[in-house]
């Protein structure tokens, strides 16, 4: 008899637990669905439906990013956006990535007042994209400039010789796949790369001249690869004013007739989920958690690759010198 009583008690406990988890699961699903429907209806982005200034942040290394380009196009079509602050904190990146971003931003500037704010650093391709704006501000001690193009490659021929490894190749022409990492770079290959770099460099210089109202000679004199503080850049006419976001907003209000005291709202690729009609902050967080776990593993592996080898093609990037080890 006691065994039956114990079994009955256990059964009731199991039923309570099962009911609890069923209820919790139902509530969780309901929250996701409700949040998704609200997002699709526009409630999640209600702030972006009223007049505001859009802040578009460009941080880190610049690469060609299709999602970012789509976001810029979306901002250009948003009627509620009355002006755009391009907030830059980037040492540069690939030249083609900078070019694609610059072109998209120029199209945006044709529809919306665009001002660039260089924060800690806006150098190389970071400065290139600042040129897309009709007004550039930077802090007194912001780092900018580094106007130029770089093509880096390594060679481990001596190491392979030490290890007793020999590489060979059959080519359709002497310059095919040059330079490689296992033979000394030929004068012909070096000349080819020089032509490639200088062609891209001339394009960059002409862009600076055109956008900053300088002669090509003046632009070239500033494009020797050196970096400048915001103060130096102002003297060289590479930027228009010293200041931060407040100065950028003031310019929009006084020079582009943007209404005063409009809120500044972030526009970012991470928040732009219109491709998923029922996306909600909860479901997005779950996806981001998985993605971060995956990219964290990949990032650890990528850390084994030297920094100069992680960008393909021509590079326009300022590489901050690493601190030297101090002897005790």
Short mmCIF file of C-alpha atoms in Angstrom, two decimals:
data_model
loop_
_atom_site.label_atom_id
_atom_site.label_comp_id
_atom_site.label_asym_id
_atom_site.label_seq_id
_atom_site.Cartn_x
_atom_site.Cartn_y
_atom_site.Cartn_z
CA UNK A 1 0.00 0.00 0.00
CA UNK A 2 2.83 2.40 0.90
CA UNK A 3 4.52 1.68 -2.43
CA UNK A 4 1.39 2.75 -4.28
CA UNK A 5 1.22 5.96 -2.21
CA UNK A 6 4.87 6.77 -2.97
CA UNK A 7 4.34 6.11 -6.67
CA UNK A 8 1.28 8.38 -6.65
CA UNK A 9 3.25 11.18 -4.97
CA UNK A 10 6.10 10.82 -7.45
CA UNK A 11 3.65 10.87 -10.33
CA UNK A 12 2.08 14.08 -9.06
CA UNK A 13 5.50 15.67 -8.69
CA UNK A 14 6.38 14.71 -12.26
CA UNK A 15 3.10 16.16 -13.50
CA UNK A 16 3.76 19.45 -11.69
CA UNK A 17 7.26 19.68 -13.16
CA UNK A 18 5.99 18.83 -16.63
CA UNK A 19 3.23 21.43 -16.35
CA UNK A 20 5.74 24.04 -15.20
CA UNK A 21 8.13 23.46 -18.11
CA UNK A 22 5.26 23.32 -20.61
CA UNK A 23 4.02 26.67 -19.30
CA UNK A 24 7.52 28.18 -19.38
CA UNK A 25 8.07 26.96 -22.94
CA UNK A 26 4.70 28.38 -24.01
CA UNK A 27 5.49 31.77 -22.44
CA UNK A 28 8.94 31.83 -24.08
CA UNK A 29 7.53 31.05 -27.53
CA UNK A 30 4.75 33.60 -27.02
CA UNK A 31 7.28 36.30 -26.10
CA UNK A 32 9.40 35.56 -29.17
CA UNK A 33 6.37 35.64 -31.48
CA UNK A 34 4.94 38.82 -29.92
CA UNK A 35 8.33 40.58 -30.08
CA UNK A 36 8.76 39.46 -33.69
CA UNK A 37 5.31 40.70 -34.70
CA UNK A 38 5.95 43.99 -32.92
CA UNK A 39 9.25 44.37 -34.74
CA UNK A 40 7.64 43.60 -38.10
CA UNK A 41 4.95 46.17 -37.37
CA UNK A 42 7.64 48.77 -36.71
CA UNK A 43 7.31 49.11 -32.93
CA UNK A 44 10.88 47.97 -32.27
CA UNK A 45 12.21 50.73 -34.49
CA UNK A 46 9.67 53.40 -33.63
CA UNK A 47 12.44 55.89 -32.81
CA UNK A 48 13.66 55.68 -36.38
CA UNK A 49 10.21 56.59 -37.70
CA UNK A 50 10.34 60.12 -36.31
CA UNK A 51 12.69 62.89 -37.47
CA UNK A 52 16.27 62.31 -36.31
CA UNK A 53 19.96 62.44 -37.19
CA UNK A 54 21.43 59.05 -38.07
CA UNK A 55 24.79 58.07 -36.60
CA UNK A 56 26.67 55.59 -38.80
CA UNK A 57 29.75 54.26 -37.01
CA UNK A 58 32.69 52.80 -38.92
CA UNK A 59 34.99 51.04 -36.46
CA UNK A 60 38.02 48.83 -36.95
CA UNK A 61 39.51 47.52 -40.18
CA UNK A 62 37.60 48.47 -43.32
CA UNK A 63 36.68 45.63 -45.66
CA UNK A 64 34.05 45.38 -48.37
CA UNK A 65 30.87 44.66 -46.44
CA UNK A 66 27.68 44.13 -48.45
CA UNK A 67 25.42 44.40 -45.40
CA UNK A 68 27.00 47.74 -44.56
CA UNK A 69 26.47 49.01 -48.10
CA UNK A 70 22.81 47.95 -47.96
CA UNK A 71 22.41 49.78 -44.65
CA UNK A 72 23.78 52.98 -46.18
CA UNK A 73 21.31 52.68 -49.03
CA UNK A 74 18.51 52.16 -46.52
CA UNK A 75 19.52 55.31 -44.62
CA UNK A 76 19.45 57.29 -47.87
CA UNK A 77 15.83 56.22 -48.42
CA UNK A 78 14.62 56.82 -44.86
CA UNK A 79 12.43 59.94 -44.85
CA UNK A 80 12.84 60.37 -41.09
CA UNK A 81 16.63 60.79 -41.43
CA UNK A 82 17.34 64.52 -41.72
CA UNK A 83 21.11 64.31 -41.54
CA UNK A 84 23.89 61.75 -41.08
CA UNK A 85 26.97 61.72 -38.85
CA UNK A 86 29.68 59.40 -40.18
CA UNK A 87 31.50 58.48 -36.96
CA UNK A 88 34.94 57.07 -37.81
CA UNK A 89 37.40 55.17 -35.63
CA UNK A 90 39.44 53.15 -38.10
CA UNK A 91 43.10 52.80 -39.10
CA UNK A 92 42.00 51.89 -42.65
CA UNK A 93 41.86 48.57 -44.42
CA UNK A 94 41.65 47.26 -47.96
CA UNK A 95 41.71 49.90 -50.69
CA UNK A 96 38.76 48.35 -52.52
CA UNK A 97 36.79 48.17 -49.27
CA UNK A 98 37.42 51.89 -48.73
CA UNK A 99 36.48 52.66 -52.33
CA UNK A 100 33.19 50.75 -52.11
CA UNK A 101 32.31 52.49 -48.85
CA UNK A 102 33.28 55.89 -50.24
CA UNK A 103 31.09 55.43 -53.33
CA UNK A 104 28.09 54.37 -51.24
CA UNK A 105 28.55 57.31 -48.88
CA UNK A 106 28.80 59.79 -51.76
CA UNK A 107 25.45 58.54 -53.04
CA UNK A 108 24.08 59.00 -49.52
CA UNK A 109 25.49 62.56 -49.39
CA UNK A 110 23.54 63.43 -52.54
CA UNK A 111 20.30 62.75 -50.63
CA UNK A 112 21.14 63.55 -47.01
CA UNK A 113 23.46 66.12 -45.38
CA UNK A 114 26.56 64.15 -44.39
CA UNK A 115 29.25 65.18 -41.91
CA UNK A 116 32.24 63.06 -40.88
CA UNK A 117 33.56 62.91 -37.33
CA UNK A 118 37.03 61.39 -36.89
CA UNK A 119 37.30 60.07 -33.36
CA UNK A 120 40.52 58.42 -32.10
CA UNK A 121 41.84 57.52 -35.55
CA UNK A 122 40.70 57.97 -39.12
CA UNK A 123 43.72 57.18 -41.25
CA UNK A 124 44.41 55.68 -44.68
CA UNK A 125 41.13 54.19 -45.91
CA UNK A 126 39.60 55.59 -42.72
CA UNK A 127 40.44 59.07 -44.01
CA UNK A 128 39.37 58.06 -47.52
CA UNK A 129 35.80 57.47 -46.39
CA UNK A 130 35.81 60.75 -44.44
CA UNK A 131 36.33 62.45 -47.80
CA UNK A 132 32.83 61.36 -48.79
CA UNK A 133 31.37 63.95 -46.38
CA UNK A 134 30.91 67.64 -47.15
CA UNK A 135 32.40 68.58 -43.78
CA UNK A 136 35.03 66.80 -41.64
CA UNK A 137 35.64 67.38 -37.94
CA UNK A 138 38.28 65.75 -35.73
CA UNK A 139 39.60 66.13 -32.23
CA UNK A 140 42.78 68.15 -31.70
CA UNK A 141 44.68 64.91 -31.02
CA UNK A 142 42.84 62.57 -33.38
CA UNK A 143 45.14 60.61 -35.70
CA UNK A 144 44.48 61.05 -39.40
CA UNK A 145 46.33 61.21 -42.72
CA UNK A 146 48.52 58.24 -43.67
CA UNK A 147 47.43 58.85 -47.26
CA UNK A 148 48.97 56.11 -49.35
CA UNK A 149 48.77 52.51 -50.52
CA UNK A 150 50.64 49.42 -49.38
CA UNK A 151 51.21 45.95 -50.78
CA UNK A 152 52.87 43.58 -48.31
CA UNK A 153 54.22 40.12 -48.91
CA UNK A 154 56.51 37.77 -47.04
CA UNK A 155 59.28 35.45 -48.13
CA UNK A 156 60.45 32.36 -46.26
CA UNK A 157 62.93 31.07 -48.85
CA UNK A 158 65.84 31.00 -46.35
CA UNK A 159 63.77 29.17 -43.75
CA UNK A 160 62.71 26.55 -46.32
CA UNK A 161 66.33 26.15 -47.37
CA UNK A 162 67.30 25.55 -43.75
CA UNK A 163 64.55 22.95 -43.43
CA UNK A 164 65.61 21.28 -46.67
CA UNK A 165 62.32 22.06 -48.44
CA UNK A 166 62.34 23.05 -52.09
CA UNK A 167 59.37 24.48 -54.01
CA UNK A 168 59.04 24.57 -57.78
CA UNK A 169 56.37 25.68 -60.25
CA UNK A 170 55.48 25.61 -63.92
CA UNK A 171 54.04 28.95 -65.06
CA UNK A 172 52.31 30.20 -68.18
CA UNK A 173 54.35 33.42 -67.88
CA UNK A 174 57.17 34.65 -65.63
CA UNK A 175 54.96 37.09 -63.71
CA UNK A 176 52.17 34.61 -63.02
CA UNK A 177 51.57 34.23 -59.24
CA UNK A 178 54.35 36.71 -58.43
CA UNK A 179 55.50 37.43 -55.84
CA UNK A 180 55.54 34.05 -54.13
CA UNK A 181 56.79 33.20 -50.67
CA UNK A 182 59.50 30.71 -51.59
CA UNK A 183 61.73 32.47 -54.12
CA UNK A 184 63.42 35.89 -54.12
CA UNK A 185 61.27 38.59 -55.74
CA UNK A 186 62.47 39.36 -59.24
CA UNK A 187 63.01 42.97 -60.41
CA UNK A 188 60.21 42.45 -62.94
CA UNK A 189 57.76 41.34 -60.24
CA UNK A 190 58.74 44.25 -58.02
CA UNK A 191 58.22 46.68 -60.91
CA UNK A 192 54.80 45.16 -61.59
CA UNK A 193 53.77 45.65 -57.96
CA UNK A 194 55.12 49.20 -57.99
CA UNK A 195 52.92 50.00 -60.99
CA UNK A 196 49.93 48.50 -59.23
CA UNK A 197 50.53 50.46 -56.03
CA UNK A 198 51.20 53.76 -57.77
CA UNK A 199 48.07 53.48 -59.91
CA UNK A 200 45.98 53.09 -56.76
CA UNK A 201 47.97 55.81 -55.01
CA UNK A 202 47.37 58.31 -57.83
CA UNK A 203 43.65 57.59 -57.59
CA UNK A 204 43.75 58.30 -53.85
CA UNK A 205 45.70 61.53 -54.32
CA UNK A 206 43.27 62.78 -56.98
CA UNK A 207 40.40 61.98 -54.61
CA UNK A 208 42.00 64.08 -51.86
CA UNK A 209 42.58 66.94 -54.31
CA UNK A 210 39.02 66.86 -55.61
CA UNK A 211 37.25 66.58 -52.27
CA UNK A 212 39.45 68.99 -50.31
CA UNK A 213 39.74 71.70 -52.97
CA UNK A 214 43.50 71.25 -53.36
CA UNK A 215 45.69 71.09 -56.42
CA UNK A 216 47.07 67.65 -57.26
CA UNK A 217 50.52 68.90 -56.26
CA UNK A 218 49.23 70.12 -52.89
CA UNK A 219 47.43 66.84 -52.28
CA UNK A 220 50.52 64.84 -53.23
CA UNK A 221 52.67 66.85 -50.79
CA UNK A 222 50.33 65.75 -48.00
CA UNK A 223 50.17 62.16 -49.25
CA UNK A 224 53.63 60.96 -48.26
CA UNK A 225 52.22 58.38 -45.86
CA UNK A 226 52.76 60.35 -42.66
CA UNK A 227 50.10 60.69 -40.00
CA UNK A 228 48.81 63.99 -38.61
CA UNK A 229 47.02 65.15 -35.50
CA UNK A 230 43.67 66.75 -36.05
CA UNK A 231 45.33 70.12 -35.41
CA UNK A 232 47.95 69.50 -38.11
CA UNK A 233 45.29 68.21 -40.49
CA UNK A 234 43.29 71.41 -40.04
CA UNK A 235 46.35 73.52 -40.94
CA UNK A 236 46.85 71.33 -44.04
CA UNK A 237 43.17 71.67 -45.04
CA UNK A 238 42.58 67.94 -44.71
CA UNK A 239 39.73 68.57 -42.25
CA UNK A 240 37.41 71.52 -41.67
CA UNK A 241 37.12 71.95 -37.90
CA UNK A 242 38.30 70.76 -34.52
CA UNK A 243 35.64 69.11 -32.37
CA UNK A 244 33.54 66.05 -31.75
CA UNK A 245 29.94 65.06 -32.39
CA UNK A 246 28.63 68.35 -31.01
CA UNK A 247 30.58 70.23 -33.68
CA UNK A 248 29.23 67.85 -36.34
CA UNK A 249 25.64 68.44 -35.18
CA UNK A 250 26.19 72.20 -35.06
CA UNK A 251 27.35 72.16 -38.69
CA UNK A 252 24.27 70.21 -39.76
CA UNK A 253 22.03 72.73 -38.02
CA UNK A 254 23.75 75.92 -39.17
CA UNK A 255 24.95 74.96 -42.65
CA UNK A 256 22.40 72.36 -43.78
CA UNK A 257 19.28 73.68 -42.04
CA UNK A 258 18.73 70.51 -40.02
CA UNK A 259 16.24 71.23 -37.23
CA UNK A 260 17.79 71.88 -33.84
CA UNK A 261 17.71 69.36 -30.99
CA UNK A 262 16.86 66.34 -33.13
CA UNK A 263 17.78 63.05 -31.45
CA UNK A 264 20.83 61.20 -32.74
CA UNK A 265 20.05 57.53 -33.33
CA UNK A 266 22.51 54.75 -34.12
CA UNK A 267 22.09 52.86 -37.37
CA UNK A 268 24.06 49.63 -37.48
CA UNK A 269 24.17 46.41 -39.44
CA UNK A 270 23.55 44.36 -36.26
CA UNK A 271 20.27 46.15 -35.62
CA UNK A 272 19.09 45.98 -39.22
CA UNK A 273 17.09 42.75 -39.32
CA UNK A 274 14.43 43.62 -41.89
CA UNK A 275 15.38 40.54 -43.88
CA UNK A 276 13.83 38.46 -41.06
CA UNK A 277 10.21 39.61 -40.62
CA UNK A 278 9.73 37.86 -37.27
CA UNK A 279 13.14 38.64 -35.86
CA UNK A 280 13.08 39.83 -32.26
CA UNK A 281 15.71 40.97 -29.83
CA UNK A 282 15.46 37.61 -28.07
CA UNK A 283 15.91 35.47 -31.17
CA UNK A 284 18.67 37.82 -32.38
CA UNK A 285 20.51 37.39 -29.08
CA UNK A 286 20.35 33.61 -29.41
CA UNK A 287 21.81 33.82 -32.92
CA UNK A 288 24.50 36.24 -31.83
CA UNK A 289 25.47 33.94 -28.97
CA UNK A 290 26.04 31.06 -31.36
CA UNK A 291 27.87 33.28 -33.85
CA UNK A 292 30.17 34.70 -31.17
CA UNK A 293 31.05 31.21 -30.02
CA UNK A 294 31.96 30.24 -33.57
CA UNK A 295 33.84 33.40 -34.44
CA UNK A 296 35.66 33.23 -31.12
CA UNK A 297 37.13 29.89 -32.15
CA UNK A 298 37.97 31.18 -35.62
CA UNK A 299 39.44 34.34 -34.13
CA UNK A 300 41.83 32.31 -31.99
CA UNK A 301 43.03 30.51 -35.10
CA UNK A 302 43.31 33.75 -37.06
CA UNK A 303 45.56 35.10 -34.34
CA UNK A 304 48.22 32.68 -35.53
CA UNK A 305 48.39 34.54 -38.85
CA UNK A 306 50.63 37.64 -38.99
CA UNK A 307 48.66 40.87 -39.19
CA UNK A 308 50.14 41.83 -42.57
CA UNK A 309 48.81 38.64 -44.15
CA UNK A 310 45.17 38.98 -43.13
CA UNK A 311 44.13 41.46 -45.84
CA UNK A 312 43.96 40.46 -49.48
CA UNK A 313 44.91 42.84 -52.29
CA UNK A 314 46.06 46.44 -51.98
CA UNK A 315 45.92 47.85 -48.48
CA UNK A 316 45.45 51.40 -47.26
CA UNK A 317 45.94 51.07 -43.54
CA UNK A 318 47.95 52.76 -40.83
CA UNK A 319 49.61 50.16 -38.64
CA UNK A 320 50.24 51.51 -35.17
CA UNK A 321 53.68 50.47 -33.94
CA UNK A 322 53.57 47.81 -31.25
CA UNK A 323 55.13 48.62 -27.94
CA UNK A 324 58.64 47.19 -27.61
CA UNK A 325 59.40 44.82 -24.79
CA UNK A 326 61.24 46.58 -21.99
CA UNK A 327 64.27 44.95 -20.45
CA UNK A 328 64.00 44.62 -16.67
#
